[in-house]
Short mmCIF file of C-alpha atoms and ligand atoms in Angstrom, two decimals:
data_model
loop_
_atom_site.label_atom_id
_atom_site.label_comp_id
_atom_site.label_asym_id
_atom_site.label_seq_id
_atom_site.Cartn_x
_atom_site.Cartn_y
_atom_site.Cartn_z
CA UNK A 1 121.08 103.23 130.81
CA UNK A 2 121.55 100.56 127.88
CA UNK A 3 120.60 96.74 128.07
CA UNK A 4 122.52 95.41 124.80
CA UNK A 5 123.54 92.14 124.05
CA UNK A 6 127.23 91.68 124.71
CA UNK A 7 127.22 95.45 126.01
CA UNK A 8 127.95 96.32 122.54
CA UNK A 9 129.68 100.02 122.49
CA UNK A 10 127.27 100.82 119.32
CA UNK A 11 123.52 100.70 119.21
CA UNK A 12 120.68 102.29 117.19
CA UNK A 13 118.47 103.84 119.53
CA UNK A 14 114.70 103.92 118.45
CA UNK A 15 112.23 105.96 119.98
CA UNK A 16 108.61 103.60 120.09
CA UNK A 17 106.71 106.70 121.49
CA UNK A 18 107.94 109.45 118.93
CA UNK A 19 106.99 106.85 116.54
CA UNK A 20 103.15 106.38 117.73
CA UNK A 21 102.97 110.06 118.14
CA UNK A 22 104.30 110.10 113.94
CA UNK A 23 101.28 107.45 113.47
CA UNK A 24 98.58 109.39 115.51
CA UNK A 25 99.77 112.76 113.71
CA UNK A 26 98.87 110.59 110.15
CA UNK A 27 96.21 109.02 111.04
CA UNK A 28 94.27 112.41 112.16
CA UNK A 29 95.64 114.17 109.00
CA UNK A 30 93.27 111.68 106.60
CA UNK A 31 89.48 111.66 107.04
CA UNK A 32 87.80 109.22 109.33
CA UNK A 33 87.04 105.71 108.23
CA UNK A 34 90.40 106.25 106.10
CA UNK A 35 93.06 102.64 106.46
CA UNK A 36 96.70 103.22 106.89
CA UNK A 37 98.93 100.03 105.78
CA UNK A 38 102.18 101.05 107.65
CA UNK A 39 104.97 99.32 104.96
CA UNK A 40 107.71 98.01 107.24
CA UNK A 41 110.05 96.47 104.56
CA UNK A 42 113.76 96.17 105.14
CA UNK A 43 113.69 95.56 108.82
CA UNK A 44 110.83 98.29 109.21
CA UNK A 45 113.17 100.76 107.00
CA UNK A 46 116.19 100.08 109.78
CA UNK A 47 113.62 100.39 113.22
CA UNK A 48 113.53 96.70 113.32
CA UNK A 49 110.75 94.69 111.65
CA UNK A 50 108.90 93.27 114.74
CA UNK A 51 109.30 95.79 117.69
CA UNK A 52 107.82 98.05 115.27
CA UNK A 53 105.19 96.24 114.06
CA UNK A 54 104.16 95.28 117.56
CA UNK A 55 103.84 99.00 118.13
CA UNK A 56 101.69 99.62 115.08
CA UNK A 57 99.42 96.97 115.79
CA UNK A 58 98.88 98.40 119.63
CA UNK A 59 98.48 102.05 117.48
CA UNK A 60 95.09 99.39 115.80
CA UNK A 61 96.88 100.20 112.67
CA UNK A 62 94.96 98.55 109.95
CA UNK A 63 97.59 96.44 107.60
CA UNK A 64 101.56 96.04 107.08
CA UNK A 65 103.07 96.30 103.70
CA UNK A 66 106.35 93.99 103.32
CA UNK A 67 108.35 93.47 100.26
CA UNK A 68 108.34 89.90 99.81
CA UNK A 69 107.70 86.67 101.83
CA UNK A 70 110.13 86.33 103.95
CA UNK A 71 109.46 89.46 106.07
CA UNK A 72 105.87 88.14 105.95
CA UNK A 73 106.68 84.78 107.78
CA UNK A 74 108.51 86.85 110.09
CA UNK A 75 105.86 88.80 111.11
CA UNK A 76 103.70 85.46 111.13
CA UNK A 77 106.19 84.01 113.82
CA UNK A 78 106.18 86.54 115.86
CA UNK A 79 102.18 86.31 115.92
CA UNK A 80 101.46 89.39 114.20
CA UNK A 81 97.76 88.47 113.66
CA UNK A 82 96.91 91.72 111.53
CA UNK A 83 96.62 91.47 107.61
CA UNK A 84 99.74 91.49 105.40
CA UNK A 85 99.76 92.54 102.53
CA UNK A 86 103.62 91.63 100.15
CA UNK A 87 104.16 94.32 96.92
CA UNK A 88 106.59 92.98 95.84
CA UNK A 89 106.30 90.32 92.86
CA UNK A 90 105.72 86.67 93.08
CA UNK A 91 107.48 84.16 92.67
CA UNK A 92 105.91 80.87 91.70
CA UNK A 93 107.28 78.46 94.46
CA UNK A 94 106.22 80.91 97.19
CA UNK A 95 102.50 80.04 96.83
CA UNK A 96 102.27 77.78 99.25
CA UNK A 97 104.13 79.59 101.78
CA UNK A 98 101.74 82.34 100.73
CA UNK A 99 98.80 80.38 101.21
CA UNK A 100 100.32 78.74 104.96
CA UNK A 101 101.53 82.43 106.27
CA UNK A 102 98.09 83.88 105.88
CA UNK A 103 99.56 86.62 103.47
CA UNK A 104 97.55 89.05 101.32
CA UNK A 105 99.99 88.95 98.14
CA UNK A 106 99.89 91.17 94.39
CA UNK A 107 98.65 89.76 91.49
CA UNK A 108 100.41 91.80 88.74
CA UNK A 109 100.09 90.29 86.11
CA UNK A 110 97.06 87.39 84.29
CA UNK A 111 100.60 84.90 84.00
CA UNK A 112 100.92 84.86 87.39
CA UNK A 113 97.10 84.65 88.11
CA UNK A 114 97.00 82.00 85.97
CA UNK A 115 99.86 80.65 87.87
CA UNK A 116 98.68 81.31 91.57
CA UNK A 117 94.74 79.39 90.12
CA UNK A 118 96.99 76.37 89.31
CA UNK A 119 98.48 76.12 92.71
CA UNK A 120 95.02 76.96 94.74
CA UNK A 121 93.42 73.98 92.82
CA UNK A 122 96.42 71.13 93.18
CA UNK A 123 95.92 72.26 96.79
CA UNK A 124 92.57 73.32 97.28
CA UNK A 125 92.73 76.36 98.68
CA UNK A 126 91.48 80.19 98.35
CA UNK A 127 93.79 83.42 98.42
CA UNK A 128 93.46 86.75 99.28
CA UNK A 129 95.31 89.50 96.72
CA UNK A 130 95.28 92.58 95.70
CA UNK A 131 95.48 93.26 91.91
CA UNK A 132 98.45 95.73 91.57
CA UNK A 133 97.74 98.65 88.36
CA UNK A 134 100.42 100.55 86.62
CA UNK A 135 100.00 103.97 86.16
CA UNK A 136 103.64 104.84 85.40
CA UNK A 137 105.86 103.97 87.86
CA UNK A 138 106.88 101.20 85.18
CA UNK A 139 108.07 98.83 88.27
CA UNK A 140 105.23 95.81 88.17
CA UNK A 141 101.89 96.50 87.80
CA UNK A 142 99.05 95.32 85.30
CA UNK A 143 98.30 98.31 82.81
CA UNK A 144 95.11 99.57 83.06
CA UNK A 145 94.14 98.50 79.38
CA UNK A 146 94.93 94.44 80.71
CA UNK A 147 93.68 94.76 83.69
CA UNK A 148 90.03 93.90 82.76
CA UNK A 149 91.07 90.82 81.33
CA UNK A 150 92.95 90.04 84.68
CA UNK A 151 90.07 90.56 86.62
CA UNK A 152 87.98 88.56 84.51
CA UNK A 153 90.18 85.85 84.92
CA UNK A 154 90.09 86.16 88.61
CA UNK A 155 86.42 86.50 88.82
CA UNK A 156 86.35 82.80 86.84
CA UNK A 157 88.88 81.15 88.26
CA UNK A 158 86.49 81.01 92.06
CA UNK A 159 89.94 80.89 94.20
CA UNK A 160 90.83 84.07 94.13
CA UNK A 161 89.38 86.29 97.10
CA UNK A 162 90.12 90.55 95.51
CA UNK A 163 90.93 91.66 98.99
CA UNK A 164 92.22 95.43 96.89
CA UNK A 165 93.09 97.29 94.13
CA UNK A 166 96.17 99.67 94.37
CA UNK A 167 98.83 101.28 91.90
CA UNK A 168 101.83 103.08 93.34
CA UNK A 169 102.41 106.82 92.68
CA UNK A 170 106.00 107.92 90.55
CA UNK A 171 106.68 111.58 91.38
CA UNK A 172 105.21 112.75 94.39
CA UNK A 173 107.90 113.44 96.02
CA UNK A 174 108.05 116.52 93.50
CA UNK A 175 104.72 118.60 94.18
CA UNK A 176 104.98 120.87 90.78
CA UNK A 177 105.17 117.08 88.61
CA UNK A 178 101.63 116.72 87.17
CA UNK A 179 102.98 113.06 86.75
CA UNK A 180 101.29 112.28 90.22
CA UNK A 181 97.70 114.09 89.34
CA UNK A 182 97.54 111.65 86.22
CA UNK A 183 98.36 108.89 88.24
CA UNK A 184 95.56 109.71 90.38
CA UNK A 185 92.92 110.17 88.02
CA UNK A 186 93.96 107.17 85.21
CA UNK A 187 93.29 105.47 88.82
CA UNK A 188 90.52 106.79 89.63
CA UNK A 189 89.09 106.03 86.71
CA UNK A 190 89.69 102.68 85.91
CA UNK A 191 88.39 101.83 89.67
CA UNK A 192 85.36 103.42 88.70
CA UNK A 193 85.14 101.73 85.31
CA UNK A 194 84.96 98.45 87.07
CA UNK A 195 82.67 98.85 90.07
CA UNK A 196 85.82 98.28 92.51
CA UNK A 197 85.45 102.22 94.05
CA UNK A 198 82.01 101.22 95.75
CA UNK A 199 82.34 97.64 96.24
CA UNK A 200 82.69 97.58 100.15
CA UNK A 201 85.06 94.69 99.70
CA UNK A 202 87.33 95.94 97.83
CA UNK A 203 89.97 98.40 99.33
CA UNK A 204 91.17 100.70 96.94
CA UNK A 205 94.70 102.26 97.47
CA UNK A 206 97.32 104.44 95.99
CA UNK A 207 99.31 107.29 98.62
CA UNK A 208 102.58 106.57 99.41
CA UNK A 209 103.82 109.33 102.06
CA UNK A 210 104.18 111.89 99.34
CA UNK A 211 101.05 111.17 98.21
CA UNK A 212 99.75 111.79 101.84
CA UNK A 213 101.17 114.95 102.24
CA UNK A 214 99.89 116.65 98.91
CA UNK A 215 97.25 114.52 97.19
CA UNK A 216 94.09 113.99 99.36
CA UNK A 217 92.41 113.30 95.96
CA UNK A 218 95.08 109.57 96.00
CA UNK A 219 93.94 108.56 99.75
CA UNK A 220 90.88 106.78 98.82
CA UNK A 221 90.00 103.75 101.14
CA UNK A 222 93.70 103.64 102.43
CA UNK A 223 97.27 105.10 102.55
CA UNK A 224 100.27 103.77 102.94
CA UNK A 225 103.00 105.87 104.42
CA UNK A 226 106.66 104.82 105.26
CA UNK A 227 108.58 107.05 105.58
CA UNK A 228 106.94 109.99 107.27
CA UNK A 229 105.83 107.79 109.61
CA UNK A 230 109.33 107.19 110.40
CA UNK A 231 109.94 110.79 110.84
CA UNK A 232 111.18 111.18 107.30
CA UNK A 233 109.10 114.42 105.71
CA UNK A 234 108.83 114.03 102.17
CA UNK A 235 108.82 117.96 101.82
CA UNK A 236 110.46 120.72 103.58
CA UNK A 237 109.82 120.84 107.22
CA UNK A 238 108.08 124.58 106.64
CA UNK A 239 106.25 122.82 103.66
CA UNK A 240 104.58 120.52 105.37
CA UNK A 241 100.73 120.64 106.46
CA UNK A 242 100.52 122.61 109.94
CA UNK A 243 99.35 119.36 111.62
CA UNK A 244 102.11 117.31 109.67
CA UNK A 245 104.85 119.53 110.38
CA UNK A 246 105.77 118.69 114.47
CA UNK A 247 106.14 114.86 113.10
CA UNK A 248 109.52 113.58 114.16
CA UNK A 249 112.65 111.03 113.51
CA UNK A 250 112.18 108.20 115.73
CA UNK A 251 115.82 106.94 115.30
CA UNK A 252 119.12 108.13 116.88
CA UNK A 253 122.89 106.17 116.31
CA UNK A 254 124.76 106.11 118.84
CA UNK A 255 128.70 105.19 120.34
CA UNK A 256 130.83 104.87 122.72
CA UNK A 257 134.37 106.43 122.84
CA UNK A 258 136.50 103.54 122.64
CA UNK A 259 139.79 104.95 122.73
CA UNK A 260 141.63 108.31 122.82
CA UNK A 261 145.10 109.11 122.51
CA UNK A 262 146.85 113.29 121.90
CA UNK A 263 148.88 113.89 118.31
CA UNK A 264 150.72 116.77 117.06
CA UNK A 265 149.71 118.99 114.67
CA UNK A 266 150.77 117.43 111.24
CA UNK A 267 149.76 113.55 112.28
CA UNK A 268 148.11 111.46 109.80
CA UNK A 269 144.81 110.09 110.17
CA UNK A 270 143.52 106.55 109.17
CA UNK A 271 144.07 104.00 106.01
CA UNK A 272 145.98 106.14 102.93
CA UNK A 273 146.46 109.36 105.70
CA UNK A 274 144.15 111.00 104.09
CA UNK A 275 143.44 113.69 106.94
CA UNK A 276 146.50 115.47 108.94
CA UNK A 277 145.80 117.51 111.74
CA UNK A 278 146.43 120.95 111.75
CA UNK A 279 147.45 121.38 116.02
CA UNK A 280 148.18 119.35 118.70
CA UNK A 281 144.71 117.63 118.86
CA UNK A 282 142.52 115.15 120.98
CA UNK A 283 141.90 112.15 118.61
CA UNK A 284 139.00 109.95 119.25
CA UNK A 285 138.41 106.18 117.70
CA UNK A 286 134.39 105.35 117.81
CA UNK A 287 133.86 101.81 117.60
CA UNK A 288 131.12 102.45 114.70
CA UNK A 289 132.27 101.54 110.73
CA UNK A 290 130.73 101.15 107.13
CA UNK A 291 130.60 97.43 108.12
CA UNK A 292 127.72 98.71 110.45
CA UNK A 293 126.01 100.78 107.78
CA UNK A 294 128.03 103.67 108.64
CA UNK A 295 128.24 104.68 104.77
CA UNK A 296 132.46 105.44 104.12
CA UNK A 297 131.59 108.51 102.06
CA UNK A 298 131.08 110.37 105.45
CA UNK A 299 134.97 110.12 105.44
CA UNK A 300 136.10 114.00 106.10
CA UNK A 301 133.08 115.21 105.23
CA UNK A 302 130.52 114.29 108.13
CA UNK A 303 130.60 115.20 112.05
CA UNK A 304 129.00 113.41 115.04
CA UNK A 305 128.03 115.00 118.55
CA UNK A 306 130.45 114.94 121.78
CA UNK A 307 129.26 116.86 124.85
CA UNK A 308 126.89 118.89 123.01
CA UNK A 309 129.25 120.05 120.08
CA UNK A 310 129.63 119.00 116.90
CA UNK A 311 133.31 117.52 115.50
CA UNK A 312 135.17 116.10 112.34
CA UNK A 313 135.02 112.62 110.99
CA UNK A 314 138.35 112.35 109.98
CA UNK A 315 140.20 110.44 107.83
CA UNK A 316 139.06 107.69 106.02
CA UNK A 317 136.29 105.52 108.08
CA UNK A 318 137.46 102.28 109.00
CA UNK A 319 135.09 98.68 108.60
CA UNK A 320 134.78 98.81 112.10
CA UNK A 321 135.89 102.10 113.84
CA UNK A 322 136.65 106.29 112.58
CA UNK A 323 138.25 108.81 114.38
CA UNK A 324 137.06 112.25 115.26
CA UNK A 325 139.09 115.32 116.35
CA UNK A 326 138.40 117.50 119.19
CA UNK A 327 141.19 119.69 118.77
CA UNK A 328 142.05 121.02 122.50
CA UNK A 329 138.80 119.77 123.65
CA UNK A 330 139.01 116.55 126.55
CA UNK A 331 137.20 113.40 124.79
CA UNK A 332 137.53 109.70 126.88
CA UNK A 333 136.92 106.25 126.92
CA UNK A 334 133.07 105.97 127.40
CA UNK A 335 131.89 109.00 126.01
CA UNK A 336 129.11 108.80 124.44
CA UNK A 337 128.99 110.10 120.39
CA UNK A 338 125.91 110.84 118.34
CA UNK A 339 126.54 110.06 114.47
CA UNK A 340 122.17 110.70 114.19
CA UNK A 341 120.86 112.72 116.59
CA UNK A 342 120.29 115.00 119.40
CA UNK A 343 122.73 116.63 121.67
CA UNK A 344 121.59 119.95 123.42
CA UNK A 345 121.25 122.33 120.86
CA UNK A 346 123.21 120.36 118.11
CA UNK A 347 121.36 117.77 115.77
CA UNK A 348 122.57 115.65 112.84
CA UNK A 349 119.49 114.40 111.21
CA UNK A 350 119.27 111.64 108.59
CA UNK A 351 118.64 114.56 105.76
CA UNK A 352 122.07 116.10 106.84
CA UNK A 353 124.00 112.64 106.96
CA UNK A 354 122.18 111.60 103.37
CA UNK A 355 122.70 115.24 101.71
CA UNK A 356 126.43 114.45 102.12
CA UNK A 357 126.33 111.08 100.77
CA UNK A 358 124.05 112.36 98.29
CA UNK A 359 121.53 109.81 98.19
CA UNK A 360 117.67 109.05 99.59
CA UNK A 361 117.28 109.02 103.48
CA UNK A 362 115.54 105.96 103.50
CA UNK A 363 119.14 104.32 102.09
CA UNK A 364 120.97 105.60 105.12
CA UNK A 365 117.45 104.60 107.68
CA UNK A 366 117.85 101.04 105.99
CA UNK A 367 121.59 101.01 105.91
CA UNK A 368 122.13 99.94 108.90
CA UNK A 369 122.82 96.70 110.03
CA UNK A 370 121.66 93.93 112.90
CA UNK A 371 125.84 94.41 114.37
CA UNK A 372 124.33 97.47 115.60
CA UNK A 373 121.67 96.34 118.49
CA UNK A 374 118.02 98.31 118.48
CA UNK A 375 117.12 99.91 122.26
CA UNK A 376 113.96 100.36 122.28
CA UNK A 377 112.39 103.76 124.44
CA UNK A 378 108.83 104.12 125.61
CA UNK A 379 108.57 107.63 126.42
CA UNK A 380 108.53 110.87 124.07
CA UNK A 381 111.89 112.36 124.74
C1 PLP B 401 107.59 101.33 100.18
C2 PLP B 401 106.60 101.42 99.83
C3 PLP B 401 105.16 102.76 99.90
C4 PLP B 401 105.47 103.33 101.11
O1 PLP B 401 106.71 105.08 100.49
P1 PLP B 401 107.16 105.88 101.94
O2 PLP B 401 107.64 106.63 100.32
O3 PLP B 401 108.10 105.35 102.67
O4 PLP B 401 105.54 106.35 101.98
C5 PLP B 401 103.90 102.90 99.50
N1 PLP B 401 103.47 101.52 98.59
C6 PLP B 401 104.55 100.61 98.21
C7 PLP B 401 104.21 99.75 97.02
C8 PLP B 401 105.45 100.50 98.95
O5 PLP B 401 106.99 99.68 98.06
#
């Protein structure tokens, strides 16, 4: 059933067929010709950088987006050939490697543009860049007022191939928020005023998952949906456009029971004995802990699936293990426990877990680290 390094008894299952299906659903939702840049930062939202990138390439994606140089280099070292855009601010020491690994990167200030131009002169190279405009995220990017001078500088410097111009939406996850429309309008006004919108060599892009879903005017030449393609819907399923409602999560977390014991009522479980059994109970030990990325705040709050039923995570989650209370139900070493995902008619979603942890679903996704091997599946459920 499994084929994992060292037969590790806990793993992340990634359904690449579902991932590809999600990608196709997003593509079908867009106007024909709209390019897709798939953000694969943070280990492809925990799904595995290289395998996800390869699957996306098989689906004919246009661009991959990463946060930083090292993620881009890993993709190139895995022989991924399609354009890769590094979103994050660059550091001057990295410029030679952006060139060496053929990575497109972001110019977000006149200062950095100058430094890049100097480096290009020194190495006698050209660079492929996207200009980032800050329309209100206040993270990185040139203000629309100062952007013309950066454009001007890049045109005159003679070493920049301007491949794209982009901005990032700050509030699109709130469909009522008027700011997304304002950002879109400001961005459109900018790209129109400076002849960027109609230039066929310049890709204008703005929309993240939420923008793709509710702001058709922000789709432009290319969209950058991350979470949506990984099955994290930006809005409630019934509020999604019809054709995107069948997008599904493609990550499950599973483990095999490592130990079981029967204890009497009133037995304290795990560190600090924060849980006392209320009856004679069958207690199972599952070999996953916060050292794998399972959030400790799920202690005494989360549930897992076993034999198609929900059972509570009891006591404090340890670094490498946690316990569940099966009450009078049986459970044995080797049984499969689903921490995220489906068993029969029950499902524990990323969204359910993130609500208990009072965080964003993305944080749960990218929290599971490399101690949990990734197991890839290639057929739809
Ligand atoms: C992460 C990121 C995205 C994707 O955001 P989602 O909410 O996952 O769609 C798009 N653009 C940039 C610049 C990003 O950093």
